XYZ file of C-alpha atoms in Angstrom:
393
model
C -81.842 70.474 -87.908
C -81.447 66.693 -87.820
C -84.157 64.611 -86.194
C -83.458 61.570 -83.990
C -86.288 59.234 -83.038
C -85.557 57.086 -79.991
C -87.675 54.113 -78.987
C -87.348 52.935 -75.383
C -88.968 49.744 -74.203
C -91.316 50.016 -71.253
C -90.039 46.692 -69.875
C -88.654 47.988 -66.570
C -86.646 51.152 -66.023
C -83.155 49.883 -66.924
C -83.533 50.817 -70.590
C -84.382 54.389 -69.634
C -81.315 54.452 -67.373
C -79.197 53.301 -70.323
C -80.616 55.783 -72.796
C -80.599 58.955 -70.686
C -76.816 59.423 -70.393
C -76.317 58.676 -74.102
C -78.871 61.298 -75.146
C -77.361 63.812 -72.721
C -73.918 63.257 -74.234
C -75.380 63.493 -77.731
C -77.102 66.787 -76.882
C -73.719 68.227 -75.888
C -72.420 67.373 -79.345
C -75.579 68.333 -81.211
C -77.352 71.064 -79.218
C -79.872 71.783 -81.989
C -80.892 68.150 -82.385
C -84.617 67.522 -82.686
C -85.455 64.613 -80.386
C -88.568 62.441 -80.399
C -89.023 59.663 -77.837
C -91.422 56.780 -78.404
C -92.134 54.730 -75.284
C -94.854 53.195 -73.139
C -92.841 53.883 -69.977
C -94.270 56.374 -67.450
C -93.840 59.932 -68.707
C -92.682 61.157 -65.291
C -89.811 58.660 -65.302
C -88.836 59.569 -68.858
C -88.860 63.294 -68.047
C -86.730 62.698 -64.962
C -84.113 60.561 -66.700
C -83.859 62.028 -70.215
C -82.526 65.454 -71.241
C -85.109 68.183 -71.620
C -86.664 69.260 -74.865
C -88.005 66.066 -76.429
C -91.371 65.290 -77.969
C -92.987 62.207 -76.431
C -95.137 59.813 -78.432
C -96.699 57.323 -75.994
C -96.631 54.020 -77.851
C -95.383 50.480 -77.226
C -93.296 49.070 -80.071
C -92.346 45.961 -78.102
C -93.273 44.185 -74.888
C -90.076 42.259 -74.142
C -91.674 39.575 -72.011
C -94.830 39.262 -69.991
C -93.571 39.132 -66.412
C -95.187 37.208 -63.573
C -93.192 39.398 -61.170
C -89.817 41.199 -61.279
C -87.988 37.874 -61.112
C -89.929 35.465 -63.329
C -91.111 35.448 -66.936
C -94.692 34.316 -67.496
C -93.734 31.698 -70.078
C -97.211 30.803 -71.451
C -98.323 34.433 -71.648
C -95.069 35.479 -73.312
C -95.303 32.662 -75.850
C -98.868 33.687 -76.720
C -97.850 37.350 -77.005
C -94.981 36.563 -79.381
C -97.164 34.367 -81.551
C -99.722 37.159 -81.833
C -97.034 39.808 -82.459
C -95.554 37.790 -85.349
C -98.807 36.391 -86.777
C -98.550 38.683 -89.823
C -95.024 40.001 -89.423
C -94.579 41.468 -92.882
C -97.760 43.522 -92.587
C -96.727 44.703 -89.124
C -93.346 45.860 -90.438
C -94.976 47.624 -93.413
C -97.415 49.445 -91.093
C -94.602 50.503 -88.761
C -92.549 51.767 -91.716
C -95.498 53.858 -92.885
C -95.916 55.166 -89.319
C -92.244 56.240 -89.248
C -92.730 58.163 -92.496
C -95.898 59.877 -91.202
C -95.499 60.377 -87.461
C -98.516 61.723 -85.534
C -98.912 65.358 -84.529
C -97.090 66.698 -87.558
C -93.721 65.381 -86.324
C -91.428 65.027 -89.351
C -89.921 61.721 -90.369
C -86.632 61.057 -88.529
C -83.180 61.177 -90.037
C -82.012 58.460 -87.652
C -83.666 55.852 -85.414
C -82.164 54.586 -82.150
C -83.879 51.605 -80.548
C -83.440 50.386 -76.998
C -84.203 47.682 -77.679
C -87.299 46.941 -79.788
C -86.621 45.163 -83.070
C -89.813 46.183 -84.908
C -88.668 49.816 -85.420
C -85.341 48.532 -86.766
C -87.113 46.402 -89.378
C -89.465 49.299 -90.119
C -86.596 51.771 -90.508
C -84.877 49.427 -92.951
C -88.123 49.172 -94.936
C -88.483 52.969 -94.918
C -84.848 53.611 -95.870
C -83.993 55.339 -92.566
C -80.659 54.540 -90.901
C -81.020 52.934 -87.484
C -78.985 51.687 -84.522
C -79.906 49.313 -81.731
C -78.478 49.900 -78.281
C -78.623 47.945 -75.040
C -76.958 45.308 -72.897
C -79.422 42.723 -74.174
C -81.631 41.971 -77.138
C -84.974 40.237 -77.205
C -83.845 37.719 -79.835
C -81.168 36.214 -77.589
C -83.439 36.230 -74.549
C -86.204 34.656 -76.647
C -83.839 31.892 -77.778
C -82.755 31.240 -74.185
C -86.350 31.172 -72.953
C -87.955 29.079 -75.694
C -85.160 26.626 -76.441
C -86.987 23.372 -75.694
C -87.317 21.001 -78.684
C -91.104 20.992 -78.318
C -91.116 24.736 -78.909
C -88.790 24.785 -81.916
C -91.555 24.441 -84.513
C -93.235 27.723 -83.610
C -90.294 29.521 -81.991
C -87.667 29.109 -84.718
C -89.417 31.250 -87.396
C -90.146 33.985 -84.865
C -86.529 33.992 -83.689
C -85.350 34.239 -87.301
C -87.506 37.332 -87.854
C -86.259 38.939 -84.639
C -82.636 38.206 -85.528
C -83.058 39.595 -89.060
C -84.565 42.795 -87.655
C -81.592 43.363 -85.351
C -79.157 42.568 -88.147
C -80.836 45.181 -90.382
C -79.486 47.984 -88.168
C -76.258 49.752 -89.057
C -74.822 48.424 -85.811
C -75.744 47.306 -82.333
C -74.240 49.571 -79.674
C -73.399 46.923 -77.072
C -73.180 48.468 -73.607
C -70.708 46.988 -71.133
C -71.581 44.630 -69.453
C -73.706 42.839 -72.046
C -74.902 39.496 -73.325
C -72.500 38.017 -75.933
C -74.797 38.622 -78.962
C -72.675 36.339 -81.131
C -75.370 36.264 -83.840
C -74.975 39.992 -84.498
C -71.951 40.660 -86.687
C -72.166 44.477 -86.577
C -71.593 45.216 -82.915
C -69.849 48.262 -81.473
C -68.779 47.599 -77.893
C -68.823 50.676 -75.663
C -68.073 51.126 -71.978
C -70.541 51.161 -69.078
C -73.412 53.632 -69.255
C -74.509 55.004 -65.905
C -75.242 58.282 -64.195
C -72.989 59.393 -61.367
C -75.012 60.535 -58.402
C -74.179 63.306 -55.966
C -73.441 61.701 -52.567
C -75.616 63.488 -49.985
C -75.303 61.091 -47.081
C -75.439 63.645 -44.253
C -78.488 65.341 -45.742
C -80.253 61.999 -46.194
C -79.411 60.911 -42.655
C -80.881 64.150 -41.339
C -84.099 63.687 -43.313
C -84.436 60.185 -41.883
C -83.918 61.347 -38.327
C -80.554 59.722 -37.740
C -79.057 62.904 -36.288
C -82.005 63.660 -34.022
C -82.959 60.453 -32.243
C -81.258 58.588 -29.454
C -80.993 55.248 -31.255
C -77.552 56.019 -32.704
C -76.239 57.066 -29.323
C -77.472 53.810 -27.810
C -75.272 51.722 -30.049
C -71.602 51.736 -30.857
C -72.421 50.422 -34.332
C -72.427 52.964 -37.181
C -75.669 54.296 -38.596
C -76.748 52.469 -41.755
C -79.159 53.321 -44.566
C -80.196 50.448 -46.840
C -82.238 50.966 -50.017
C -84.523 48.285 -51.498
C -85.097 48.850 -55.231
C -86.399 46.345 -57.762
C -86.915 48.533 -60.831
C -90.069 49.316 -62.733
C -91.931 46.000 -62.468
C -94.143 45.807 -59.400
C -93.339 43.177 -56.813
C -96.266 41.112 -55.490
C -96.739 42.313 -51.945
C -98.200 39.089 -50.548
C -94.901 37.609 -49.297
C -93.709 40.888 -47.773
C -93.422 40.977 -44.003
C -91.946 44.421 -43.463
C -93.121 44.638 -39.864
C -90.869 41.652 -39.106
C -87.735 43.120 -40.696
C -84.815 43.517 -38.307
C -84.944 46.644 -36.188
C -81.380 47.812 -35.556
C -80.346 50.918 -33.612
C -79.137 53.583 -36.009
C -80.527 51.877 -39.121
C -83.042 53.024 -41.704
C -84.658 50.887 -44.394
C -85.740 52.761 -47.536
C -88.403 50.822 -49.456
C -90.888 51.508 -52.279
C -94.033 53.330 -51.182
C -96.127 50.365 -52.318
C -94.241 48.120 -49.914
C -94.731 50.399 -46.926
C -98.442 50.644 -47.674
C -98.753 46.886 -47.043
C -98.138 47.620 -43.346
C -101.054 48.458 -41.066
C -101.177 51.963 -39.554
C -100.110 50.478 -36.235
C -97.173 48.705 -37.841
C -96.061 51.877 -39.621
C -96.259 53.817 -36.364
C -94.167 51.162 -34.621
C -91.524 51.087 -37.360
C -90.339 54.638 -38.103
C -87.079 53.041 -39.262
C -88.879 51.823 -42.421
C -89.512 54.734 -44.788
C -90.691 55.049 -48.391
C -88.139 56.674 -50.667
C -90.479 58.232 -53.260
C -91.857 60.938 -50.913
C -88.311 62.186 -50.359
C -88.430 63.553 -53.916
C -84.779 62.726 -54.537
C -83.150 61.899 -57.831
C -82.799 58.109 -57.664
C -79.107 58.081 -58.569
C -78.320 60.634 -55.848
C -80.202 58.384 -53.440
C -78.285 55.303 -54.560
C -74.981 57.165 -54.161
C -75.921 58.236 -50.604
C -76.888 54.904 -49.012
C -74.758 52.161 -47.491
C -76.167 49.336 -49.618
C -78.824 48.447 -52.178
C -81.064 45.376 -52.159
C -82.296 44.326 -55.589
C -82.101 42.030 -58.567
C -79.784 41.831 -61.593
C -80.753 44.577 -64.009
C -78.486 46.827 -66.020
C -79.619 50.156 -64.577
C -79.157 49.271 -60.911
C -76.037 47.137 -61.444
C -74.239 49.721 -63.589
C -75.130 52.607 -61.282
C -74.189 50.638 -58.167
C -70.840 49.705 -59.718
C -69.968 53.141 -61.079
C -71.087 54.930 -57.887
C -69.305 52.468 -55.606
C -72.478 51.416 -53.767
C -72.439 47.872 -52.296
C -75.279 45.631 -53.468
C -77.090 42.493 -52.346
C -78.999 40.806 -55.154
C -81.309 37.844 -55.682
C -81.032 36.034 -59.023
C -83.787 36.091 -61.628
C -84.668 32.539 -62.708
C -84.232 32.082 -66.459
C -82.983 35.639 -67.134
C -79.933 35.123 -69.357
C -78.655 38.707 -69.135
C -77.644 38.231 -65.502
C -74.848 35.875 -66.575
C -73.061 38.973 -67.902
C -74.137 41.447 -65.222
C -73.166 39.489 -62.112
C -69.511 38.752 -63.010
C -69.023 42.377 -64.055
C -70.286 43.788 -60.771
C -68.320 41.185 -58.821
C -65.150 42.339 -60.610
C -65.789 46.094 -60.349
C -67.800 46.574 -57.169
C -68.933 44.981 -53.949
C -71.842 42.577 -54.310
C -73.186 39.409 -52.740
C -75.937 36.992 -53.715
C -78.877 36.323 -51.412
C -81.993 34.169 -51.686
C -85.142 35.755 -53.097
C -86.972 35.069 -49.838
C -84.501 37.290 -48.002
C -85.790 40.293 -49.948
C -89.243 39.631 -48.498
C -88.192 38.896 -44.926
C -85.278 41.317 -44.521
C -83.096 38.473 -43.268
C -79.968 40.119 -44.650
C -77.982 41.391 -41.670
C -75.236 38.769 -41.902
C -74.981 39.251 -45.657
C -74.738 43.007 -45.274
C -71.963 42.619 -42.719
C -70.069 40.332 -45.112
C -70.672 42.762 -47.966
C -69.338 45.752 -46.036
C -66.273 43.759 -44.989
C -65.189 43.390 -48.613
C -62.539 45.801 -49.910
C -63.918 48.455 -52.245
C -62.309 48.420 -55.728
C -61.994 51.644 -57.735
C -65.351 52.314 -59.435
C -65.309 51.912 -63.230
C -65.700 55.023 -65.370
C -69.092 55.310 -67.117
C -67.517 56.246 -70.448
C -69.944 54.338 -72.662
C -72.378 57.243 -73.058
C -69.795 59.486 -74.718
C -68.621 56.632 -76.925
C -72.142 55.790 -78.094
C -72.961 59.466 -78.642
C -69.900 59.837 -80.855
C -71.159 57.063 -83.149
C -74.637 58.590 -83.380
C -73.271 62.109 -83.940
C -71.208 60.914 -86.879
C -74.294 59.471 -88.557
C -76.255 62.637 -87.847
C -73.442 64.638 -89.417
C -73.892 62.577 -92.574
C -77.561 63.635 -92.479
C -76.485 67.278 -92.527
C -76.593 68.116 -88.825
C -74.373 71.110 -87.936
C -72.243 69.818 -85.103
C -71.697 71.950 -82.000
C -68.359 70.406 -81.094
């Protein structure tokens, strides 16, 4: 039985959304595969998104960036964190290589490492003689270079970037998920298609749960009922600027927001706004929810963008200042789905009615096929076969 160790960064939920479909496709090819997941992401989210039957080792092997909020990088804190992380890089790599050889809890050493998208385990796998692949739409080396490119930072940033780049280049290949950053510095790239789950559209059921078939508000208006989902991924949004009680109140509409947002409203405000509901208590699979609403409000991130595009869900987004990956994500969604840019403030105030109307007026292109998971799984299965895995094809 071959053993795959997968590291998934805890920087947001998009990396989990990328990894889940690939592991599911790989399990179809290799049903007896032993799977170990190393991540600092919430266990509940990992269990929901990844195929069953994996051993979880809670550990952070990267931090990506220190975020001030879902939109902005905390530049000084990130710079300090990278300097500390690379202060004795060779010793850190040696310790991680030894950890891979002697995993905790009696877990055997892996036959293959897949990293989304920490570079330390790639360098450690190379040191330990274990084959490894990187996989994502981004890599921290390119984002680091884009973030710390000022001449005044070159003296300390250049050596760190060189170590990051060398770690990524030590992998057998980088599985580059469409859409992705260019990654021109990585000469062993394997481009695969989009990776996204396809949700089960359950619009009528959702409308019933939200009271759209029971109240009189839909009858009072000739406009169609609308359900709009606000989702900003796994990094908490500061609630100070939120003014949910002032969001537009439209007959036949429901706003689905994170529970933490709704809790910023007073009890009186919540009672007065039954059209604003938290989506977590519904207990729905997130992709089913996304496939059942009329639009999504969010920010550029691979998980939401790929799932919105492949499920045909219209999206309003606010840009993330200084986040280089969005330069690949936004044109892709504009070409393959319906999307429209709004100002960040509009996510706080709900001043999006005109933008939603313009979004819904756009023609809907055919959704792209999420064929990247099967393509990536085929590459990994071939390497596992070399390690002696009996293939269930």
